[in-house]
CSV table of C-alpha atoms in Angstrom, one decimal:
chain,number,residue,atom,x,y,z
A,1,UNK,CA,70.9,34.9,-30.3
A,2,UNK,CA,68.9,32.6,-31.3
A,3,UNK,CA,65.5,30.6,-29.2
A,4,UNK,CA,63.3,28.1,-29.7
A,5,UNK,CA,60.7,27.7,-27.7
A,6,UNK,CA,58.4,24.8,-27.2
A,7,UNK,CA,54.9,25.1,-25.8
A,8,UNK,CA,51.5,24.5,-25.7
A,9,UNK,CA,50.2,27.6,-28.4
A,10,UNK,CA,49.4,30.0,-24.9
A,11,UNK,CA,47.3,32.8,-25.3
A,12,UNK,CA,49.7,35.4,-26.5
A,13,UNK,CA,50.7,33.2,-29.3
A,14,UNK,CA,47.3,32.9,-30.2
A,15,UNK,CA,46.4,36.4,-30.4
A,16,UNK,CA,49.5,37.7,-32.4
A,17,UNK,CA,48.3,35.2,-35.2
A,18,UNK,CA,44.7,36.1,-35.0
A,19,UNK,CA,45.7,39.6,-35.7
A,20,UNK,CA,46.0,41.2,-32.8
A,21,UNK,CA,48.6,43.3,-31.6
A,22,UNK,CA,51.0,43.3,-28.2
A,23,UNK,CA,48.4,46.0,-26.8
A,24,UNK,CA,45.9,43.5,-27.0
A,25,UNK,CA,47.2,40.6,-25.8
A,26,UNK,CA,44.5,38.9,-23.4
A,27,UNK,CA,46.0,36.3,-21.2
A,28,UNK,CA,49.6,34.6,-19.8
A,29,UNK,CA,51.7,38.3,-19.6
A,30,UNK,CA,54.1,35.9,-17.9
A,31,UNK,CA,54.6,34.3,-21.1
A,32,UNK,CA,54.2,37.3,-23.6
A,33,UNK,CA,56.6,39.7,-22.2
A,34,UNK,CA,59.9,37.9,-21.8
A,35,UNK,CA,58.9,36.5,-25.2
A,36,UNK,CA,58.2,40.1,-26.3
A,37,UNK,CA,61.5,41.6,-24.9
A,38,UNK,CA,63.7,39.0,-26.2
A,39,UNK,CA,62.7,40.3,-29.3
A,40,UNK,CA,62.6,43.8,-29.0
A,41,UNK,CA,66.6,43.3,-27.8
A,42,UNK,CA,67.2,41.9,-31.4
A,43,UNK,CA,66.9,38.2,-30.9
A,44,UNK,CA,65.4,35.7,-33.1
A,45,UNK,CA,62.3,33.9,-31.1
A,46,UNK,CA,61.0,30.6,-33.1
A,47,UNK,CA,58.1,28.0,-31.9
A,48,UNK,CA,57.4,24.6,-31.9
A,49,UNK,CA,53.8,24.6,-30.2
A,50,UNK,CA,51.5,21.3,-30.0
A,51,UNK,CA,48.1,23.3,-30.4
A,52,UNK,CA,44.2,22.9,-31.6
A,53,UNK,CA,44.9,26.1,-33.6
A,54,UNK,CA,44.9,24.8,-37.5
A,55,UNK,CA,43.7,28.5,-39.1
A,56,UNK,CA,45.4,31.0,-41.3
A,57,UNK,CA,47.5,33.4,-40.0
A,58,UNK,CA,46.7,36.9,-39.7
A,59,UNK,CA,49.6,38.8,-38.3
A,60,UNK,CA,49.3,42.3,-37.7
A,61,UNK,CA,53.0,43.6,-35.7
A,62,UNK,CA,55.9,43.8,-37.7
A,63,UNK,CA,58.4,41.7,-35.0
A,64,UNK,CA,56.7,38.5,-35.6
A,65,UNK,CA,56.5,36.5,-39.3
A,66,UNK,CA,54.7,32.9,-40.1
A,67,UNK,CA,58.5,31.2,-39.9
A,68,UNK,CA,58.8,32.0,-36.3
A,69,UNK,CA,56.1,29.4,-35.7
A,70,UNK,CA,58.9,26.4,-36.7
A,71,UNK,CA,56.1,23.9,-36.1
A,72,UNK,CA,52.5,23.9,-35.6
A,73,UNK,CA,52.1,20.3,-33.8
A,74,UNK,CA,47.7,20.6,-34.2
A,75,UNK,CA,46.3,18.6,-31.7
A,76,UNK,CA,42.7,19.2,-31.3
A,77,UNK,CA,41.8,19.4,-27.6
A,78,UNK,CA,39.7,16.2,-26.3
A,79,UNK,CA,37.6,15.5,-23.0
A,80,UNK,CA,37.5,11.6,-22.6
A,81,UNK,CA,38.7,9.6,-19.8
A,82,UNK,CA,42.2,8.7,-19.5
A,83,UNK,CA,43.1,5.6,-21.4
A,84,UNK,CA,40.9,7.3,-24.4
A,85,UNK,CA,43.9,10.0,-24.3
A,86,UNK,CA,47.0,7.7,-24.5
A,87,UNK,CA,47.5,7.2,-28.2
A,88,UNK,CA,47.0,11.1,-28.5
A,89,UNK,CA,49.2,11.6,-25.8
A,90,UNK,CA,52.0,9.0,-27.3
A,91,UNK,CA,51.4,10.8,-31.3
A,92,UNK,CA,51.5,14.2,-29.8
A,93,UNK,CA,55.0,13.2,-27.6
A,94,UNK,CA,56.4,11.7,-31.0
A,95,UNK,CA,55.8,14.6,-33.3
A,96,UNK,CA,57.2,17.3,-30.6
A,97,UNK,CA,60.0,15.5,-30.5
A,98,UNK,CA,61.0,15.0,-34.2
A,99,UNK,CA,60.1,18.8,-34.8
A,100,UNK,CA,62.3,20.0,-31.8
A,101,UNK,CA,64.8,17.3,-33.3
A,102,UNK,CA,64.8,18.8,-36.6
A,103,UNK,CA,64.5,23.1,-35.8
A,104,UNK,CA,67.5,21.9,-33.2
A,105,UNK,CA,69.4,19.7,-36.0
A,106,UNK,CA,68.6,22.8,-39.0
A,107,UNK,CA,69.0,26.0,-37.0
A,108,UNK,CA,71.0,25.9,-34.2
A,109,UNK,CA,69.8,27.3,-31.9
A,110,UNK,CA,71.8,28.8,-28.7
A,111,UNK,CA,69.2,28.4,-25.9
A,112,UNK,CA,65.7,26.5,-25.9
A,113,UNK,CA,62.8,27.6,-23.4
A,114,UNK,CA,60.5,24.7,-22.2
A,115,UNK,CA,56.5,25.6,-21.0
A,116,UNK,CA,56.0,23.1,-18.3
A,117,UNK,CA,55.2,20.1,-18.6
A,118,UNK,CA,53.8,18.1,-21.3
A,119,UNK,CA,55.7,20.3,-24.4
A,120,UNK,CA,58.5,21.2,-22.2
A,121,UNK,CA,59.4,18.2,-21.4
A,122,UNK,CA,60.2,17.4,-24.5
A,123,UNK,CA,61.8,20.3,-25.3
A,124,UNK,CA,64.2,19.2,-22.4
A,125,UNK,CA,65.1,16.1,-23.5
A,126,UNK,CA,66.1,16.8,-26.9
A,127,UNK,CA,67.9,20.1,-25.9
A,128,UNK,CA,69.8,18.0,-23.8
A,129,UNK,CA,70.3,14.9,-26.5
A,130,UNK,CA,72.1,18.1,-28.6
A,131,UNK,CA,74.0,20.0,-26.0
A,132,UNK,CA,72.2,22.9,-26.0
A,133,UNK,CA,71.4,24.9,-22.5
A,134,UNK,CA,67.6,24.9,-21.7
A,135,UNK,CA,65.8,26.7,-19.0
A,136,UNK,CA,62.0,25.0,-17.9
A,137,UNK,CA,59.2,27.9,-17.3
A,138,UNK,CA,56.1,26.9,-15.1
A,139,UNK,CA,53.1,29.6,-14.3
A,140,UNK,CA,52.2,27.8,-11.2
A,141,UNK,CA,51.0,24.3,-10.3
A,142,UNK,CA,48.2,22.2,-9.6
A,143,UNK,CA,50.4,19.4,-8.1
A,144,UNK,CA,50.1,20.0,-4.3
A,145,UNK,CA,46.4,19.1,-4.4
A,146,UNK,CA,47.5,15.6,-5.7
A,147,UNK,CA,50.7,15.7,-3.1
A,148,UNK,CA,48.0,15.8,-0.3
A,149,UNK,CA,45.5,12.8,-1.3
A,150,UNK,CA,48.4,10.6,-2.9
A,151,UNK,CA,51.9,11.6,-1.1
A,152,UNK,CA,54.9,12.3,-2.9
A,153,UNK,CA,55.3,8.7,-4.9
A,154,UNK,CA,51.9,8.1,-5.6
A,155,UNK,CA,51.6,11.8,-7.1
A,156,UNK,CA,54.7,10.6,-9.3
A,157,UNK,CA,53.3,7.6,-10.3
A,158,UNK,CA,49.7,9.2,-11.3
A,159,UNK,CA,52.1,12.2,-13.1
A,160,UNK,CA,55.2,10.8,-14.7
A,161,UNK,CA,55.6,13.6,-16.8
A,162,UNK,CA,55.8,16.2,-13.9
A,163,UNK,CA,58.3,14.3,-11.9
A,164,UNK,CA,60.6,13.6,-15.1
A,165,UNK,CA,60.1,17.5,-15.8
A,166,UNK,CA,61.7,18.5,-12.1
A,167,UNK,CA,64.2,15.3,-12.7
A,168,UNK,CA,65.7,16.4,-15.7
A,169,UNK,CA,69.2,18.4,-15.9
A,170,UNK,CA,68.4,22.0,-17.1
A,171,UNK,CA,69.6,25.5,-17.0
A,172,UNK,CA,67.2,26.5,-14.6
A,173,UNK,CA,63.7,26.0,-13.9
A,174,UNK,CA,61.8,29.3,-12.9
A,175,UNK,CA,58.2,29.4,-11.4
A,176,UNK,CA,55.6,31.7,-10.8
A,177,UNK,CA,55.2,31.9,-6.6
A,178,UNK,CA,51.1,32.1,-7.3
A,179,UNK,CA,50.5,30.4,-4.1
A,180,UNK,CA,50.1,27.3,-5.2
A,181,UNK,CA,53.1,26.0,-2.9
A,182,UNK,CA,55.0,25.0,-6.3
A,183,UNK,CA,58.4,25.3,-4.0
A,184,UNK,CA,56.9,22.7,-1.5
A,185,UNK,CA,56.5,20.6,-5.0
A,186,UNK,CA,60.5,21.5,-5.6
A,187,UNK,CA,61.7,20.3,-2.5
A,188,UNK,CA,59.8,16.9,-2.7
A,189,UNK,CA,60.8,16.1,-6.3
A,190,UNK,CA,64.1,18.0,-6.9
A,191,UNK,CA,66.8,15.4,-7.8
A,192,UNK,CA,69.9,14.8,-5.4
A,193,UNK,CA,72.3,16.1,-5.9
A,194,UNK,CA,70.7,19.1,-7.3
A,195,UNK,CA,70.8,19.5,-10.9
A,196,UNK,CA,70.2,23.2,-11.6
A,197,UNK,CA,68.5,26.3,-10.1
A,198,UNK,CA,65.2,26.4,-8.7
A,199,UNK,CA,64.3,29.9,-8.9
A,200,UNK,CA,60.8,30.7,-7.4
A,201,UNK,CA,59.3,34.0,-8.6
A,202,UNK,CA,56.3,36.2,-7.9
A,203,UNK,CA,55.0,38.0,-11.5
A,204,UNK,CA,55.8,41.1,-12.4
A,205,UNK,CA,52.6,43.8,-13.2
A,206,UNK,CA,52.5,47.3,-15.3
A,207,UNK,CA,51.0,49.1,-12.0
A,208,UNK,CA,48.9,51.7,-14.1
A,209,UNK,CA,46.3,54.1,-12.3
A,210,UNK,CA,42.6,54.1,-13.7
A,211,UNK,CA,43.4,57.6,-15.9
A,212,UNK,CA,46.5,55.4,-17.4
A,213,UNK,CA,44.7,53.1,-19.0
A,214,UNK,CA,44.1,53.1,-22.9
A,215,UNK,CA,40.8,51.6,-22.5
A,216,UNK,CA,37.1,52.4,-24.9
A,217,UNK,CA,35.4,49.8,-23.0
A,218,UNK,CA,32.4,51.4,-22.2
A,219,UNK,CA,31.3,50.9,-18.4
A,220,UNK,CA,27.5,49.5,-17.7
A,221,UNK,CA,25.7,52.2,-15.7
A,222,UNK,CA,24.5,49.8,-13.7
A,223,UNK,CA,26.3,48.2,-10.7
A,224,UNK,CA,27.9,44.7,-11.2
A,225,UNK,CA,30.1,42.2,-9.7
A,226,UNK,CA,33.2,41.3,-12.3
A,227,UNK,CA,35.7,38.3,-12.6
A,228,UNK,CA,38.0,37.4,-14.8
A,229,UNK,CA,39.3,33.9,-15.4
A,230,UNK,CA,39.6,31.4,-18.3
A,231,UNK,CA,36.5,28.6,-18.0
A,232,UNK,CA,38.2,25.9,-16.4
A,233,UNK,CA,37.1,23.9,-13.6
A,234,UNK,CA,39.5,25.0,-10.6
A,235,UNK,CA,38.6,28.4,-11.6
A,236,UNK,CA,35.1,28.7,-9.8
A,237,UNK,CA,33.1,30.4,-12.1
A,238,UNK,CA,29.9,28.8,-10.6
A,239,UNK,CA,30.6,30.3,-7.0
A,240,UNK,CA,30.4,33.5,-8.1
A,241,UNK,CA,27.1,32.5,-10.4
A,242,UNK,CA,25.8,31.6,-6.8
A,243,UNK,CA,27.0,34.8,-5.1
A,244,UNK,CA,24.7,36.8,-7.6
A,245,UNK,CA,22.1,34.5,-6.7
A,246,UNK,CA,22.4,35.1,-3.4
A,247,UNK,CA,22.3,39.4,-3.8
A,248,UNK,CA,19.1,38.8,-6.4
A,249,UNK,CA,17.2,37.2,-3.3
A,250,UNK,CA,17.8,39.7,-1.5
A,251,UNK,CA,16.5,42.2,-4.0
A,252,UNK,CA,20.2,44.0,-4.7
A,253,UNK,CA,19.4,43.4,-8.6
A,254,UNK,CA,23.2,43.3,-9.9
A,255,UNK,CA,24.7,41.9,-12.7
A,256,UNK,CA,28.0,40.3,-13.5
A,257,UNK,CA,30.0,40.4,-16.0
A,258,UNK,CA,32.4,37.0,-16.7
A,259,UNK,CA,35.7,38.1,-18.8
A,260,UNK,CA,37.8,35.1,-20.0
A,261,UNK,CA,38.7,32.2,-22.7
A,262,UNK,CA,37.3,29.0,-22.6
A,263,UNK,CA,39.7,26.6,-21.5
A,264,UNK,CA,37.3,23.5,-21.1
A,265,UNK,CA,34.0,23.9,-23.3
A,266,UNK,CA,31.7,21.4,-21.6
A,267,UNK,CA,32.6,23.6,-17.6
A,268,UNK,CA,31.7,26.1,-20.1
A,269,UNK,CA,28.8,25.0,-20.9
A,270,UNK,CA,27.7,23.8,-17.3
A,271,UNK,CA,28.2,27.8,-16.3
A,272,UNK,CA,25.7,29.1,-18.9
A,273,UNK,CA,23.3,26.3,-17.7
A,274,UNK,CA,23.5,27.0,-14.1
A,275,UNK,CA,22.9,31.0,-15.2
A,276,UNK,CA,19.5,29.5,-17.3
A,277,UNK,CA,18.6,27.3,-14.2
A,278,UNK,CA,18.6,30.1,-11.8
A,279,UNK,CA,17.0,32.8,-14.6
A,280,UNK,CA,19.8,34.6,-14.3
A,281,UNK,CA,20.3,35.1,-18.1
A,282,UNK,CA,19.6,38.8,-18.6
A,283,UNK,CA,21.9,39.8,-15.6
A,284,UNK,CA,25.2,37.3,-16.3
A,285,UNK,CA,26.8,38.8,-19.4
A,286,UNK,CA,29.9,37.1,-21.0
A,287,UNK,CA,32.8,38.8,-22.7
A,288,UNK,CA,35.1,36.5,-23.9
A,289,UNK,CA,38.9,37.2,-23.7
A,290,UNK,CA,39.3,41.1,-23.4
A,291,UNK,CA,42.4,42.6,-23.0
A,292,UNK,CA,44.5,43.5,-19.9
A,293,UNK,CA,43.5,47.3,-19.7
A,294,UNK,CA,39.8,46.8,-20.4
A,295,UNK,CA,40.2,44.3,-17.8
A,296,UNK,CA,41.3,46.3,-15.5
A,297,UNK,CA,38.4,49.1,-16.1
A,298,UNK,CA,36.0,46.9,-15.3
A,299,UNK,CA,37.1,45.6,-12.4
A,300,UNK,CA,37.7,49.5,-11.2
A,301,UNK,CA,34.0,50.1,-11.7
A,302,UNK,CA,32.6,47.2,-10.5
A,303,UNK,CA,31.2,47.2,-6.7
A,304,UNK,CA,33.5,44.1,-6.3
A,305,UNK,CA,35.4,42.0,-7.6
A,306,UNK,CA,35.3,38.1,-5.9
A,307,UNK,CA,38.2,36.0,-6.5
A,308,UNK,CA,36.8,32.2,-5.4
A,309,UNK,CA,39.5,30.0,-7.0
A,310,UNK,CA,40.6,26.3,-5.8
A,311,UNK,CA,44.0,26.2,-4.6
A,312,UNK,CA,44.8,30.0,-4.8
A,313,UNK,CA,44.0,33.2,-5.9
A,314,UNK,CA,47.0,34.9,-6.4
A,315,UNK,CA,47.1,35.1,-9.9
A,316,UNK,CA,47.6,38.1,-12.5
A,317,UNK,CA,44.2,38.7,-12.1
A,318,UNK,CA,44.3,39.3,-8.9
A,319,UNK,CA,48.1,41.2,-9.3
A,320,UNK,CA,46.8,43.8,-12.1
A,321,UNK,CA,42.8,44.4,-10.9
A,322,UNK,CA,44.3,45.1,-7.2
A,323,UNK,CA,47.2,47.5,-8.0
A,324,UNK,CA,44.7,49.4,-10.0
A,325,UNK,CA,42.5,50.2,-7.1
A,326,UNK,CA,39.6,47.2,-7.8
A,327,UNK,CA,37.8,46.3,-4.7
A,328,UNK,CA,38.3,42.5,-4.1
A,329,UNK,CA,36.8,39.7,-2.1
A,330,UNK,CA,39.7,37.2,-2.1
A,331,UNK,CA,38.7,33.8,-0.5
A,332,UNK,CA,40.3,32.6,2.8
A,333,UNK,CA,42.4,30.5,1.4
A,334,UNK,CA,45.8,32.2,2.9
A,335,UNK,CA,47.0,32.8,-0.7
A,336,UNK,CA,46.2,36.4,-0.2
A,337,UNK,CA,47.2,37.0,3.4
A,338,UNK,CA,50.5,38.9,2.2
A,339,UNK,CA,48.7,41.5,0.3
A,340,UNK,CA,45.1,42.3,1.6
A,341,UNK,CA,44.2,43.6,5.1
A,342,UNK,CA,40.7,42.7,5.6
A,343,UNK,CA,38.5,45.3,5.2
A,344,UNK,CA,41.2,47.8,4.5
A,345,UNK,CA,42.4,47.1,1.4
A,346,UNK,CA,40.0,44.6,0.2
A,347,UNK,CA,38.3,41.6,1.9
A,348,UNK,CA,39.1,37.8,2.3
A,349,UNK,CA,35.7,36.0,2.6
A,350,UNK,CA,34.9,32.8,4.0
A,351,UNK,CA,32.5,31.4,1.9
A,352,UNK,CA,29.9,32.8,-0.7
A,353,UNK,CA,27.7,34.3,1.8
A,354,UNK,CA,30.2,36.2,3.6
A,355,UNK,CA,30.6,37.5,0.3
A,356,UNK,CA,26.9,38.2,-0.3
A,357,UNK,CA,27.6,40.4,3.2
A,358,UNK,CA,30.4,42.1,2.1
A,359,UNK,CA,28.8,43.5,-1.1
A,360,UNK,CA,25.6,44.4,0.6
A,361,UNK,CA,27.7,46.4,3.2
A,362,UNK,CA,29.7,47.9,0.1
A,363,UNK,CA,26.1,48.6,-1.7
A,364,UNK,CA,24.4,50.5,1.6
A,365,UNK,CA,27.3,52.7,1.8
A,366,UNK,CA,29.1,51.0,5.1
A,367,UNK,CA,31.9,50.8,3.4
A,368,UNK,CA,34.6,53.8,2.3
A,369,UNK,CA,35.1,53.0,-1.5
A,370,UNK,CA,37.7,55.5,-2.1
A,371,UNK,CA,39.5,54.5,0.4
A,372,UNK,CA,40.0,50.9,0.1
A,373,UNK,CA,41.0,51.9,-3.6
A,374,UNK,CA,43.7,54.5,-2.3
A,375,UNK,CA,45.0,51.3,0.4
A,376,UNK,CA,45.4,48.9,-2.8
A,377,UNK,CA,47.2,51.1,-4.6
A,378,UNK,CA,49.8,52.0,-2.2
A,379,UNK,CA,50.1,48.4,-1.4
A,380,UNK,CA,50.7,47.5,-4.6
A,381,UNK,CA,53.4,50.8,-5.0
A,382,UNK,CA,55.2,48.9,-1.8
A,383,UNK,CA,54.9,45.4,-2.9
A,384,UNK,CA,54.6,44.2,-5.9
A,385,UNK,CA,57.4,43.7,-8.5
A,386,UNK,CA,57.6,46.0,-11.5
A,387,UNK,CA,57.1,44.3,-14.8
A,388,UNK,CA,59.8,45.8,-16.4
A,389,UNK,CA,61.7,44.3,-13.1
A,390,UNK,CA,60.7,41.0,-12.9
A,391,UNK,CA,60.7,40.2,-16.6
A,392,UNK,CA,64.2,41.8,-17.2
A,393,UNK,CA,65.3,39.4,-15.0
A,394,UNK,CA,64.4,36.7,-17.0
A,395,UNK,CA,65.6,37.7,-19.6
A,396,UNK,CA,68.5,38.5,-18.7
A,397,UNK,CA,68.6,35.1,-17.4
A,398,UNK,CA,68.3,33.5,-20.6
A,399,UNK,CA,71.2,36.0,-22.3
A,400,UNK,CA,73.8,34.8,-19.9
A,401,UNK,CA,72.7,30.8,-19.5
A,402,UNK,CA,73.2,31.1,-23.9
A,403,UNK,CA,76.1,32.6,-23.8
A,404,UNK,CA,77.5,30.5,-21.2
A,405,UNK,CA,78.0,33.1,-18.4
A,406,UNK,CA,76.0,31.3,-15.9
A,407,UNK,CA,72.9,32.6,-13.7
């Protein structure tokens, strides 16, 4: 069998050609392993990816070659107000769609997988112009925020390409249940009658225990607060800048360590600004991307791990630093309700200073460590889907919808 996919260039993409292998994949395991097991069950995976990648190639694993990536659409990123970013917009739409076009037109492919929205969308349409059975993948969605200031027309007219995305006929369309309410999206958009399967998902996570992990990261012997998240606005990075702010005025000298890709240099750039401002450079320490077991390690060790997202904070971070036996602070945000029992399995915080509360309570010894570790960890045994279980089932998906079996 043969797929093309057509995406943004995500993380895992990024890292196989900057010579890394699947162990260290850093980001989007939603996206690297049915990608990964579609190959390892013998099938040819190409890309057409709109990127602003434009590097040599340094591939290190011997499943993936330079042809796989069909087309490398470069499209360096650009902050600038809207109307600055039409003509990119329109030139980046144009070229997706004459290199889908052509790797469609030359190689016939039997199924083509669309990353929501802007690249799958066109990925949609021209799968559909040639008759050839797509499916649409979404890790979540930032659309309910705009549902809720703009209703359900007015979010369609301020995102066009959203709304054509759930409008479209398709395979499927499978996304990640990250609390984000991407089903209340669904039923607000879906076409009528219905045009294929909505299927809404929660990830899959390798639930390894802290002696599992092939990790060298050594672990600071002091103690530190740890999150993990690419530097992007919703993400929050200065709430938890302000929560070590709090715990250095009240003498608990701790440091934090910030794991993660930048997503959006100038938020970036505001983060390491608001560290100077508060002369909190020699305690904030940032590691860049770091791979999913190192991850995990530090967020083992550290005395907590705060999760202060917009929107929600059930994400993989959340999925593969919890099952490990991390002690988090999840906001009160309700995305967390179905996994963590305050104060028995972690904490959901109201605010940053409840959170300054919490780790002073953790620090003085008022809390049992061990055992909120042990809780996690059997939650996550009870409750969360295997990885090898939730991504098998997308693949499998994708076997049957090409060979015309049906979902």
């Amino acid at each position: 069998m043969k797929v093309l996919y057509v995406t943004g260039l995500c993380d895992p993409i990024k890292d196989i050609l900057t010579g890394k292998t699947e162990r260290e994949v850093t980001h989007s395991p939603g996206f690297f392993h049915p990608w990964y097991k579609l190959v390892q069950r013998g099938h040819q995976v190409d890309f057409v990816v709109a990127s602003n990648f434009n590097e040599p190639y340094d591939i290190r694993v011997d499943w993936f070659r330079p042809e796989n990536i069909y087309a490398n659409v470069y499209d360096p990123f650009l902050e600038a107000p809207w109307y600055r970013r039409i003509p990119r917009l329109i030139s980046r739409f144009i070229r997706l769609f004459y290199y889908t076009d052509r790797a469609l037109r030359e190689n016939h492919y039997d199924f083509v997988y669309c990353k929501a929205f802007n690249e799958g969308l066109v990925g949609n349409i021209v799968a559909n112009l040639h008759g050839v059975p797509s499916g649409m993948r979404s890790m979540g969605t930032m659309l309910y925020d705009d549902f809720e200031r703009y209703g359900s027309f007015g979010t369609a007219i301020r995102r066009p390409v959203e709304y054509l995305t759930f409008k479209l006929s398709k395979a499927f369309f499978i996304m990640t249940d990250d609390g984000t309410k991407g089903d209340l999206v669904y039923e607000a958009w879906k076409p009528r009658p219905e045009k294929y399967p909505y299927l809404f998902w929660k990830t899959g996570v390798a639930i390894k225990s802290i002696d599992d992990l092939e990790s060298d990261v050594v672990i600071p012997d002091h103690d530190y607060l740890f999150f993990a998240a690419r530097f992007d606005r919703w993400k929050r990075h200065d709430r938890i800048v302000r929560i070590l702010e709090g715990l250095h005025k009240r003498g608990r000298m701790l440091h934090l360590y910030l794991a993660g890709p930048v997503q959006t240099p100038t938020y970036h750039d505001e983060i390491r600004s608001l560290v100077r401002q508060l002369g909190l450079e020699d305690y904030v320490h940032f590691l860049g991307p770091i791979n999913q077991d190192d991850l995990r390690r530090y967020a083992y060790h550290a005395v907590a791990n705060p999760l202060m997202y917009n929107v929600s904070n059930l994400g993989n971070v959340f999925f593969e630093t919890f099952s490990t036996g991390a002690v988090i602070l999840g906001l009160d945000d309700g995305s967390l309700d179905d996994y963590i029992d305050d104060t028995c399995n972690g904490f959901i915080v109201r605010d940053e200073m409840h959170a300054i509360s919490v780790v002073e309570s953790i620090l003085d010894g008022l809390v049992d460590r061990a055992e909120v570790r042990r809780l996690a960890i059997q939650t996550a045994r009870k409750r969360f889907l295997s990885l090898e279980e939730r991504f098998d089932m997308e693949v499998d998906l994708i076997e049957r919808t090409a060979q015309g079996v049906g979902s």
